[in-house]
Tab-separated table of N, CA and C in Angstrom:
chain	number	residue	atom	x	y	z
O	1	MET	N	18.950	13.666	-5.242
O	1	MET	CA	20.499	13.423	-4.370
O	1	MET	C	19.566	12.944	-3.119
O	2	ALA	N	18.629	13.825	-2.655
O	2	ALA	CA	18.375	13.095	-1.365
O	2	ALA	C	17.556	11.599	-1.655
O	3	GLY	N	17.012	11.470	-2.399
O	3	GLY	CA	16.149	10.201	-2.699
O	3	GLY	C	17.084	9.293	-2.988
O	4	GLU	N	18.487	9.646	-3.496
O	4	GLU	CA	19.505	8.243	-3.500
O	4	GLU	C	20.008	7.947	-2.092
O	5	ILE	N	20.402	9.535	-1.787
O	5	ILE	CA	20.747	8.986	-0.112
O	5	ILE	C	19.875	8.065	0.679
O	6	PHE	N	18.485	8.451	0.550
O	6	PHE	CA	17.675	7.766	1.209
O	6	PHE	C	17.540	6.205	1.039
O	7	ARG	N	17.700	5.802	-0.282
O	7	ARG	CA	17.602	4.690	-1.199
O	7	ARG	C	18.511	3.738	-0.260
O	8	GLU	N	19.937	4.461	-0.288
O	8	GLU	CA	21.223	3.669	0.112
O	8	GLU	C	20.883	3.428	1.949
O	9	VAL	N	20.469	4.495	2.345
O	9	VAL	CA	20.282	4.226	3.835
O	9	VAL	C	19.209	2.688	4.189
O	10	VAL	N	18.336	2.971	3.208
O	10	VAL	CA	17.123	2.142	3.498
O	10	VAL	C	17.687	0.550	3.225
O	11	GLU	N	18.490	0.581	2.150
O	11	GLU	CA	19.150	-1.070	1.588
O	11	GLU	C	19.978	-1.238	2.985
O	12	ILE	N	20.921	-0.603	3.618
O	12	ILE	CA	21.411	-0.691	4.695
O	12	ILE	C	20.599	-1.239	6.164
O	13	VAL	N	19.545	-0.336	6.226
O	13	VAL	CA	18.590	-0.541	7.143
O	13	VAL	C	17.728	-1.792	7.512
O	14	GLN	N	17.199	-2.406	6.117
O	14	GLN	CA	16.003	-2.719	6.002
O	14	GLN	C	16.465	-4.220	6.400
O	15	PRO	N	17.436	-4.814	6.291
O	15	PRO	CA	17.559	-6.274	6.722
O	15	PRO	C	17.593	-5.943	8.078
O	16	VAL	N	18.312	-4.926	8.895
O	16	VAL	CA	18.057	-5.138	10.516
O	16	VAL	C	16.433	-4.924	10.642
O	17	LEU	N	15.755	-4.107	10.433
O	17	LEU	CA	14.546	-3.728	10.594
O	17	LEU	C	13.765	-5.281	10.381
O	18	GLN	N	13.836	-5.763	9.108
O	18	GLN	CA	13.156	-7.125	9.266
O	18	GLN	C	13.696	-8.240	10.107
O	19	ASN	N	14.888	-8.279	10.601
O	19	ASN	CA	15.202	-9.281	11.520
O	19	ASN	C	14.594	-8.656	12.964
O	20	HIS	N	14.341	-7.440	13.568
O	20	HIS	CA	14.071	-6.918	14.936
O	20	HIS	C	12.173	-7.039	14.640
O	21	ALA	N	11.708	-7.014	13.226
O	21	ALA	CA	10.212	-7.150	13.298
O	21	ALA	C	9.575	-8.458	14.112
O	22	SER	N	8.439	-8.049	14.367
O	22	SER	CA	7.793	-9.249	15.241
O	22	SER	C	7.536	-10.343	14.479
O	23	GLU	N	7.644	-11.560	14.994
O	23	GLU	CA	7.356	-12.954	14.594
O	23	GLU	C	6.172	-13.066	13.746
O	24	GLN	N	5.205	-12.100	14.503
O	24	GLN	CA	3.933	-12.538	14.014
O	24	GLN	C	3.370	-11.417	13.410
O	25	ALA	N	3.394	-11.343	12.120
O	25	ALA	CA	3.136	-10.264	11.361
O	25	ALA	C	1.683	-9.374	12.060
O	26	SER	N	1.731	-7.931	11.858
O	26	SER	CA	0.619	-7.370	11.880
O	26	SER	C	-0.586	-7.105	11.080
O	27	GLY	N	-0.080	-7.871	9.450
O	27	GLY	CA	-0.886	-7.680	8.211
O	27	GLY	C	0.575	-7.807	7.363
O	28	ARG	N	-0.332	-8.140	6.048
O	28	ARG	CA	0.099	-7.868	4.835
O	28	ARG	C	-0.332	-7.046	3.769
O	29	VAL	N	0.658	-6.066	3.454
O	29	VAL	CA	0.413	-4.695	2.761
O	29	VAL	C	1.474	-5.108	1.602
O	30	LEU	N	0.330	-4.669	0.447
O	30	LEU	CA	0.939	-4.782	-1.126
O	30	LEU	C	1.195	-3.096	-1.576
O	31	LEU	N	2.264	-2.778	-1.465
O	31	LEU	CA	2.636	-1.533	-2.483
O	31	LEU	C	2.939	-1.084	-3.450
O	32	GLY	N	2.996	-0.132	-4.069
O	32	GLY	CA	3.607	0.249	-5.402
O	32	GLY	C	3.350	1.365	-5.986
O	33	THR	N	4.117	1.855	-6.753
O	33	THR	CA	3.840	3.230	-7.510
O	33	THR	C	3.531	3.150	-8.557
O	34	VAL	N	1.971	3.585	-9.077
O	34	VAL	CA	1.283	3.344	-10.279
O	34	VAL	C	2.048	3.424	-11.523
O	35	GLN	N	1.693	2.754	-12.792
O	35	GLN	CA	2.346	2.910	-14.032
O	35	GLN	C	2.082	4.237	-14.374
O	36	GLY	N	3.448	4.907	-14.797
O	36	GLY	CA	3.541	6.395	-15.471
O	36	GLY	C	3.963	7.226	-14.084
O	37	ASP	N	4.166	6.491	-13.260
O	37	ASP	CA	4.906	7.299	-12.155
O	37	ASP	C	6.028	6.597	-11.780
O	38	ILE	N	7.144	7.155	-11.564
O	38	ILE	CA	8.771	6.482	-10.715
O	38	ILE	C	9.030	7.312	-9.357
O	39	HIS	N	8.081	8.060	-9.050
O	39	HIS	CA	8.482	8.447	-7.671
O	39	HIS	C	8.208	7.339	-6.523
O	40	ASP	N	9.279	7.562	-5.680
O	40	ASP	CA	9.394	6.137	-4.547
O	40	ASP	C	9.587	6.552	-3.255
O	41	ILE	N	10.091	7.820	-2.864
O	41	ILE	CA	10.785	8.284	-1.557
O	41	ILE	C	9.825	7.770	-0.336
O	42	GLY	N	8.148	8.354	-0.749
O	42	GLY	CA	7.279	8.189	0.193
O	42	GLY	C	6.721	6.712	0.502
O	43	LYS	N	6.910	6.263	-1.096
O	43	LYS	CA	6.075	4.790	-0.775
O	43	LYS	C	7.337	3.868	-0.089
O	44	ASP	N	8.514	4.200	-0.074
O	44	ASP	CA	9.894	3.572	0.732
O	44	ASP	C	9.773	3.852	2.211
O	45	MET	N	9.302	4.901	2.211
O	45	MET	CA	9.485	5.338	3.419
O	45	MET	C	8.432	4.786	4.459
O	46	VAL	N	6.899	4.483	3.850
O	46	VAL	CA	5.771	3.904	4.311
O	46	VAL	C	6.056	2.219	4.736
O	47	GLY	N	7.071	1.728	3.455
O	47	GLY	CA	7.094	0.451	3.627
O	47	GLY	C	8.229	0.138	4.552
O	48	MET	N	9.123	0.816	4.811
O	48	MET	CA	10.219	0.740	5.811
O	48	MET	C	9.453	0.924	7.091
O	49	LEU	N	8.490	1.822	7.764
O	49	LEU	CA	7.832	2.229	8.992
O	49	LEU	C	6.847	1.070	8.926
O	50	LEU	N	6.277	0.609	7.829
O	50	LEU	CA	5.431	-0.470	8.144
O	50	LEU	C	5.920	-1.481	8.938
O	51	THR	N	7.076	-1.743	7.963
O	51	THR	CA	8.355	-3.425	8.139
O	51	THR	C	8.618	-3.123	9.551
O	52	CYS	N	8.756	-1.541	10.284
O	52	CYS	CA	9.309	-1.763	11.819
O	52	CYS	C	8.106	-1.909	12.571
O	53	HIS	N	6.833	-1.660	12.047
O	53	HIS	CA	5.826	-1.911	12.910
O	53	HIS	C	5.340	-3.208	12.914
O	54	GLY	N	5.764	-4.260	12.007
O	54	GLY	CA	5.559	-5.636	12.271
O	54	GLY	C	4.517	-6.002	10.960
O	55	PHE	N	4.100	-5.120	10.202
O	55	PHE	CA	3.516	-5.597	9.066
O	55	PHE	C	4.683	-6.338	7.878
O	56	THR	N	4.013	-7.249	7.255
O	56	THR	CA	4.693	-8.038	6.278
O	56	THR	C	4.443	-7.061	5.011
O	57	VAL	N	5.366	-6.493	4.094
O	57	VAL	CA	5.267	-5.557	3.102
O	57	VAL	C	5.882	-6.304	1.552
O	58	ILE	N	5.054	-6.263	0.538
O	58	ILE	CA	5.784	-6.556	-0.623
O	58	ILE	C	5.604	-5.326	-1.088
O	59	ASP	N	6.746	-4.862	-1.783
O	59	ASP	CA	6.810	-3.560	-2.585
O	59	ASP	C	7.084	-3.968	-4.127
O	60	LEU	N	6.141	-3.423	-5.137
O	60	LEU	CA	6.278	-3.836	-6.106
O	60	LEU	C	7.111	-2.398	-7.147
O	61	GLY	N	7.496	-2.032	-6.284
O	61	GLY	CA	8.524	-1.018	-6.960
O	61	GLY	C	7.772	0.201	-7.698
O	62	VAL	N	8.382	0.774	-8.789
O	62	VAL	CA	7.729	2.088	-9.233
O	62	VAL	C	7.363	1.646	-10.826
O	63	ASP	N	6.410	2.383	-11.345
O	63	ASP	CA	5.945	2.377	-12.888
O	63	ASP	C	5.325	1.168	-12.824
O	64	VAL	N	4.218	0.863	-11.899
O	64	VAL	CA	3.711	-0.806	-11.815
O	64	VAL	C	2.434	-0.929	-12.583
O	65	PRO	N	2.463	-1.559	-13.679
O	65	PRO	CA	0.990	-1.760	-14.757
O	65	PRO	C	0.186	-2.172	-13.859
O	66	PRO	N	-1.220	-1.893	-13.875
O	66	PRO	CA	-2.341	-2.350	-13.325
O	66	PRO	C	-2.421	-3.890	-13.312
O	67	ALA	N	-1.972	-4.571	-14.109
O	67	ALA	CA	-1.801	-6.265	-14.410
O	67	ALA	C	-0.990	-6.545	-13.494
O	68	GLU	N	-0.048	-5.476	-13.050
O	68	GLU	CA	0.994	-6.292	-12.112
O	68	GLU	C	0.400	-6.504	-10.687
O	69	PHE	N	-0.563	-5.596	-10.480
O	69	PHE	CA	-1.218	-5.109	-8.949
O	69	PHE	C	-2.303	-6.556	-8.868
O	70	ILE	N	-2.675	-6.668	-9.882
O	70	ILE	CA	-3.680	-7.695	-9.889
O	70	ILE	C	-2.894	-9.257	-10.170
O	71	GLU	N	-1.843	-9.241	-10.589
O	71	GLU	CA	-1.343	-10.446	-10.215
O	71	GLU	C	-0.804	-10.852	-8.972
O	72	GLN	N	-0.445	-10.059	-8.458
O	72	GLN	CA	0.331	-9.901	-6.756
O	72	GLN	C	-0.696	-10.069	-5.774
O	73	VAL	N	-1.849	-9.314	-6.127
O	73	VAL	CA	-3.003	-9.559	-5.316
O	73	VAL	C	-3.476	-11.210	-5.317
O	74	SER	N	-3.677	-11.451	-6.434
O	74	SER	CA	-3.776	-13.015	-6.275
O	74	SER	C	-2.681	-13.837	-5.578
O	75	LYS	N	-1.787	-13.398	-5.617
O	75	LYS	CA	-0.236	-14.281	-5.262
O	75	LYS	C	-0.279	-13.989	-3.758
O	76	PHE	N	-0.227	-12.841	-3.398
O	76	PHE	CA	0.106	-12.521	-2.024
O	76	PHE	C	-1.253	-12.407	-1.005
O	77	LYS	N	-2.430	-12.095	-1.618
O	77	LYS	CA	-3.264	-12.097	-0.472
O	77	LYS	C	-3.211	-11.336	0.637
O	78	PRO	N	-2.990	-9.643	0.098
O	78	PRO	CA	-2.874	-8.763	0.950
O	78	PRO	C	-4.138	-8.514	2.098
O	79	ASP	N	-3.748	-8.030	3.145
O	79	ASP	CA	-5.052	-7.399	3.897
O	79	ASP	C	-5.011	-6.032	3.732
O	80	ILE	N	-4.378	-5.474	3.079
O	80	ILE	CA	-4.320	-3.749	2.556
O	80	ILE	C	-3.369	-3.743	1.399
O	81	VAL	N	-4.075	-2.919	0.076
O	81	VAL	CA	-3.227	-2.477	-0.809
O	81	VAL	C	-2.891	-1.043	-0.843
O	82	GLY	N	-2.014	-0.548	-1.005
O	82	GLY	CA	-1.473	0.684	-0.867
O	82	GLY	C	-0.896	1.102	-2.437
O	83	LEU	N	-1.601	2.349	-3.143
O	83	LEU	CA	-1.196	2.858	-4.283
O	83	LEU	C	-0.351	3.883	-4.223
O	84	SER	N	0.662	4.596	-4.667
O	84	SER	CA	1.516	5.747	-4.505
O	84	SER	C	1.270	6.340	-5.936
O	85	GLY	N	1.216	7.522	-5.517
O	85	GLY	CA	1.363	8.345	-7.141
O	85	GLY	C	1.416	9.933	-6.770
O	86	VAL	N	2.385	10.564	-7.278
O	86	VAL	CA	2.743	11.809	-7.107
O	86	VAL	C	2.376	12.701	-8.279
O	87	LEU	N	2.484	12.009	-9.545
O	87	LEU	CA	2.043	13.048	-10.639
O	87	LEU	C	0.635	13.015	-10.881
O	88	THR	N	-0.019	14.174	-10.993
O	88	THR	CA	-1.347	13.997	-11.384
O	88	THR	C	-1.766	13.215	-12.595
O	89	ALA	N	-1.108	13.005	-13.377
O	89	ALA	CA	-1.302	12.138	-14.385
O	89	ALA	C	-1.418	10.614	-14.166
O	90	SER	N	-0.815	10.614	-12.775
O	90	SER	CA	-0.782	9.029	-12.580
O	90	SER	C	-2.244	8.426	-12.101
O	91	TYR	N	-3.633	9.737	-11.560
O	91	TYR	CA	-4.659	9.673	-11.329
O	91	TYR	C	-5.352	8.407	-12.275
O	92	GLU	N	-5.221	8.545	-13.491
O	92	GLU	CA	-5.986	7.750	-14.439
O	92	GLU	C	-5.602	6.092	-14.235
O	93	THR	N	-4.181	6.114	-14.114
O	93	THR	CA	-3.856	4.741	-13.591
O	93	THR	C	-4.319	4.014	-12.417
O	94	MET	N	-4.375	5.062	-11.490
O	94	MET	CA	-4.903	4.894	-9.961
O	94	MET	C	-6.235	4.211	-10.380
O	95	ARG	N	-7.149	5.079	-10.689
O	95	ARG	CA	-8.136	4.469	-11.140
O	95	ARG	C	-8.683	3.663	-11.734
O	96	GLU	N	-7.690	3.363	-13.097
O	96	GLU	CA	-7.940	1.792	-13.883
O	96	GLU	C	-7.517	0.806	-12.524
O	97	THR	N	-6.301	0.870	-12.008
O	97	THR	CA	-5.991	-0.148	-10.836
O	97	THR	C	-6.846	-0.454	-9.795
O	98	ILE	N	-7.743	0.430	-9.368
O	98	ILE	CA	-8.465	0.199	-8.318
O	98	ILE	C	-9.410	-0.414	-9.058
O	99	SER	N	-10.332	-0.241	-10.097
O	99	SER	CA	-11.342	-0.817	-10.965
O	99	SER	C	-10.918	-2.161	-10.825
O	100	LEU	N	-9.996	-2.610	-11.483
O	100	LEU	CA	-9.160	-3.977	-11.686
O	100	LEU	C	-9.302	-4.664	-10.527
O	101	LEU	N	-8.516	-3.964	-9.561
O	101	LEU	CA	-8.430	-4.867	-8.152
O	101	LEU	C	-10.014	-4.950	-7.279
O	102	ARG	N	-11.077	-4.117	-7.677
O	102	ARG	CA	-12.262	-4.563	-7.041
O	102	ARG	C	-12.911	-5.542	-7.800
O	103	ALA	N	-12.685	-5.528	-9.194
O	103	ALA	CA	-13.606	-6.603	-10.024
O	103	ALA	C	-12.584	-8.147	-9.493
O	104	ARG	N	-11.400	-7.957	-9.511
O	104	ARG	CA	-10.694	-9.454	-9.075
O	104	ARG	C	-11.046	-9.748	-7.342
O	105	ALA	N	-10.992	-8.620	-6.788
O	105	ALA	CA	-11.717	-9.142	-5.178
O	105	ALA	C	-13.155	-9.500	-5.407
O	106	LYS	N	-13.653	-9.248	-6.112
O	106	LYS	CA	-15.216	-9.611	-6.213
O	106	LYS	C	-14.963	-11.176	-7.083
O	107	GLN	N	-14.328	-11.215	-7.668
O	107	GLN	CA	-14.164	-12.657	-8.337
O	107	GLN	C	-13.712	-13.491	-7.512
O	108	ASP	N	-12.660	-13.426	-6.483
O	108	ASP	CA	-11.884	-14.114	-5.557
O	108	ASP	C	-12.754	-14.229	-4.669
O	109	GLY	N	-13.777	-13.724	-4.180
O	109	GLY	CA	-14.226	-13.299	-2.799
O	109	GLY	C	-13.342	-12.546	-1.669
O	110	ALA	N	-12.566	-12.065	-1.980
O	110	ALA	CA	-11.726	-11.563	-1.118
O	110	ALA	C	-11.935	-10.074	-0.838
O	111	SER	N	-11.183	-9.830	0.066
O	111	SER	CA	-11.821	-8.076	0.583
O	111	SER	C	-10.642	-7.387	1.149
O	112	PHE	N	-9.982	-6.112	0.934
O	112	PHE	CA	-9.297	-5.519	1.225
O	112	PHE	C	-9.211	-3.881	1.045
O	113	PRO	N	-8.850	-3.260	1.872
O	113	PRO	CA	-8.979	-1.707	1.472
O	113	PRO	C	-8.135	-1.304	1.018
O	114	ILE	N	-8.100	-0.187	0.073
O	114	ILE	CA	-7.360	0.177	-0.827
O	114	ILE	C	-7.051	1.730	-0.371
O	115	ILE	N	-5.799	1.877	-0.097
O	115	ILE	CA	-5.095	3.310	0.333
O	115	ILE	C	-4.519	3.809	-0.679
O	116	ILE	N	-4.377	5.301	-1.270
O	116	ILE	CA	-3.676	6.072	-1.553
O	116	ILE	C	-2.750	6.847	-1.223
O	117	GLY	N	-1.668	7.587	-1.650
O	117	GLY	CA	-0.888	8.265	-0.921
O	117	GLY	C	-0.044	9.034	-2.352
O	118	GLY	N	0.075	10.152	-1.513
O	118	GLY	CA	1.392	10.739	-2.536
O	118	GLY	C	1.016	12.328	-2.183
O	119	GLY	N	2.189	13.225	-2.831
O	119	GLY	CA	2.126	14.536	-2.339
O	119	GLY	C	1.019	15.536	-2.702
O	120	MET	N	0.316	14.955	-3.681
O	120	MET	CA	-0.854	15.978	-4.466
O	120	MET	C	-2.171	15.102	-4.100
O	121	ILE	N	-2.368	13.898	-3.455
O	121	ILE	CA	-3.454	13.007	-2.909
O	121	ILE	C	-4.134	13.930	-1.752
O	122	ASP	N	-5.411	14.070	-2.160
O	122	ASP	CA	-6.495	14.399	-1.149
O	122	ASP	C	-7.983	14.036	-1.426
O	123	ASP	N	-8.786	14.152	-0.491
O	123	ASP	CA	-10.077	13.724	-0.561
O	123	ASP	C	-10.604	13.703	-1.810
O	124	GLN	N	-10.587	14.731	-2.625
O	124	GLN	CA	-11.327	14.826	-3.868
O	124	GLN	C	-10.450	13.809	-4.834
O	125	VAL	N	-9.563	13.531	-4.876
O	125	VAL	CA	-8.612	12.619	-5.519
O	125	VAL	C	-8.870	11.308	-5.152
O	126	CYS	N	-9.262	10.803	-3.975
O	126	CYS	CA	-9.647	9.449	-3.764
O	126	CYS	C	-10.868	9.072	-3.992
O	127	ARG	N	-11.864	10.158	-3.956
O	127	ARG	CA	-13.228	9.776	-4.536
O	127	ARG	C	-12.806	9.884	-5.950
O	128	TYR	N	-12.356	10.352	-6.518
O	128	TYR	CA	-12.201	10.199	-8.425
O	128	TYR	C	-11.905	8.894	-8.358
O	129	VAL	N	-10.454	8.214	-7.959
O	129	VAL	CA	-10.134	6.908	-8.492
O	129	VAL	C	-10.699	5.976	-7.494
O	130	ASP	N	-11.890	6.370	-6.531
O	130	ASP	CA	-12.825	5.125	-5.882
O	130	ASP	C	-11.332	4.133	-5.084
O	131	ALA	N	-11.080	5.030	-4.460
O	131	ALA	CA	-9.823	4.340	-3.355
O	131	ALA	C	-10.751	4.440	-1.795
O	132	ASP	N	-10.382	3.745	-0.935
O	132	ASP	CA	-11.377	3.817	0.358
O	132	ASP	C	-10.642	4.510	1.197
O	133	TYR	N	-9.481	4.857	1.031
O	133	TYR	CA	-8.575	5.963	2.213
O	133	TYR	C	-7.475	6.557	1.383
O	134	TRP	N	-7.207	7.762	1.802
O	134	TRP	CA	-6.016	8.301	1.471
O	134	TRP	C	-4.874	8.856	2.546
O	135	VAL	N	-3.889	9.245	2.543
O	135	VAL	CA	-2.694	9.769	3.555
O	135	VAL	C	-1.637	10.506	2.719
O	136	ALA	N	-1.396	11.361	3.620
O	136	ALA	CA	-0.669	12.393	3.089
O	136	ALA	C	0.728	12.330	3.308
O	137	ASP	N	1.064	11.326	4.534
O	137	ASP	CA	2.367	11.244	4.962
O	137	ASP	C	2.745	9.433	5.459
O	138	ALA	N	4.131	9.399	5.510
O	138	ALA	CA	4.081	8.055	5.684
O	138	ALA	C	3.742	7.448	7.362
O	139	MET	N	3.891	8.258	8.327
O	139	MET	CA	3.376	7.660	9.037
O	139	MET	C	2.034	7.905	9.536
O	140	GLY	N	1.449	8.376	8.655
O	140	GLY	CA	-0.185	8.436	8.515
O	140	GLY	C	-0.773	7.138	7.921
O	141	GLY	N	0.282	6.523	6.949
O	141	GLY	CA	-0.257	5.508	6.471
O	141	GLY	C	-0.083	4.239	7.269
O	142	VAL	N	1.062	4.260	8.408
O	142	VAL	CA	1.194	3.454	9.316
O	142	VAL	C	0.107	3.303	10.425
O	143	HIS	N	-0.321	4.134	10.533
O	143	HIS	CA	-1.467	4.695	11.338
O	143	HIS	C	-2.554	4.074	11.083
O	144	LEU	N	-2.878	4.413	9.960
O	144	LEU	CA	-4.015	3.997	9.161
O	144	LEU	C	-3.990	2.544	8.871
O	145	CYS	N	-3.411	1.668	8.524
O	145	CYS	CA	-2.941	0.506	8.530
O	145	CYS	C	-3.188	-0.096	9.775
O	146	GLN	N	-2.597	0.369	10.894
O	146	GLN	CA	-2.660	-0.065	11.932
O	146	GLN	C	-3.990	-0.538	12.410
O	147	LYS	N	-4.848	0.652	12.367
O	147	LYS	CA	-6.436	1.038	12.594
O	147	LYS	C	-7.247	-0.238	11.920
O	148	LEU	N	-7.144	-0.128	10.382
O	148	LEU	CA	-7.815	-1.093	9.860
O	148	LEU	C	-7.457	-2.754	10.117
O	149	MET	N	-5.917	-2.795	10.410
O	149	MET	CA	-6.065	-4.134	10.961
O	149	MET	C	-6.693	-4.497	12.303
O	150	ALA	N	-6.574	-3.390	13.465
O	150	ALA	CA	-7.554	-3.417	14.612
O	150	ALA	C	-8.930	-3.794	14.451
O	151	ASP	N	-9.519	-2.842	13.018
O	151	ASP	CA	-10.982	-2.875	13.194
O	151	ASP	C	-11.272	-4.161	12.380
O	152	ASN	N	-10.688	-4.804	11.546
O	152	ASN	CA	-10.515	-5.989	11.015
O	152	ASN	C	-10.425	-7.110	11.989
O	153	SER	N	-9.701	-6.994	13.059
O	153	SER	CA	-9.866	-7.976	14.210
O	153	SER	C	-10.596	-7.873	15.101
O	154	ASP	N	-11.254	-6.681	15.197
O	154	ASP	CA	-12.139	-6.600	16.127
O	154	ASP	C	-13.794	-7.391	15.453
O	155	VAL	N	-13.851	-7.149	14.141
O	155	VAL	CA	-15.071	-7.580	13.461
O	155	VAL	C	-14.683	-9.190	13.459
O	156	LEU	N	-13.349	-9.728	13.045
O	156	LEU	CA	-13.325	-11.209	13.201
O	156	LEU	C	-13.761	-11.840	14.630
O	157	GLY	N	-13.296	-11.066	15.766
O	157	GLY	CA	-13.691	-11.327	17.240
O	157	GLY	C	-14.959	-11.440	17.351
O	158	LYS	N	-15.837	-10.487	16.868
O	158	LYS	CA	-17.328	-10.561	16.966
O	158	LYS	C	-17.983	-11.497	16.219
O	159	GLN	N	-17.082	-12.072	15.139
O	159	GLN	CA	-17.710	-12.794	14.242
O	159	GLN	C	-17.598	-14.366	14.664
O	160	ARG	N	-16.720	-14.687	15.614
O	160	ARG	CA	-16.490	-16.051	16.160
O	160	ARG	C	-17.230	-16.040	17.407
O	161	THR	N	-17.585	-14.840	18.173
O	161	THR	CA	-18.203	-15.006	19.230
O	161	THR	C	-19.626	-15.706	19.127
């Protein structure tokens, strides 16, 4: 019930947040809950907070197959990819998705960090699925994305000098 209430609030608030978001986006983030998992409250909170902080967010929804992530990475060209999964059963799909994302990035000459999040996610899971980072809460996800974009900006600035 709480999830449904949150979803309804997001539907009302999201257009206002997008209208007030910065004209110049902080970065592009591709989000989705991996195949086999339908939990979305945390992912939705991260997406809403990222939008509030000026990020352009493409949310693929829940139960997203690895092939859909690959297709959308090629289409959207995100700066960051975020995978959500609450169920321990989703770890295998995360691992497969990340492996395919890395292969596609290598093929395309692209580079983007992969962040995982969810209630059961920790450093051990992060290493198992081969993600770059993990977060335990929505605001932590926003702060990490901000840091990654700032670090990337610093690297680009140094390369131009």
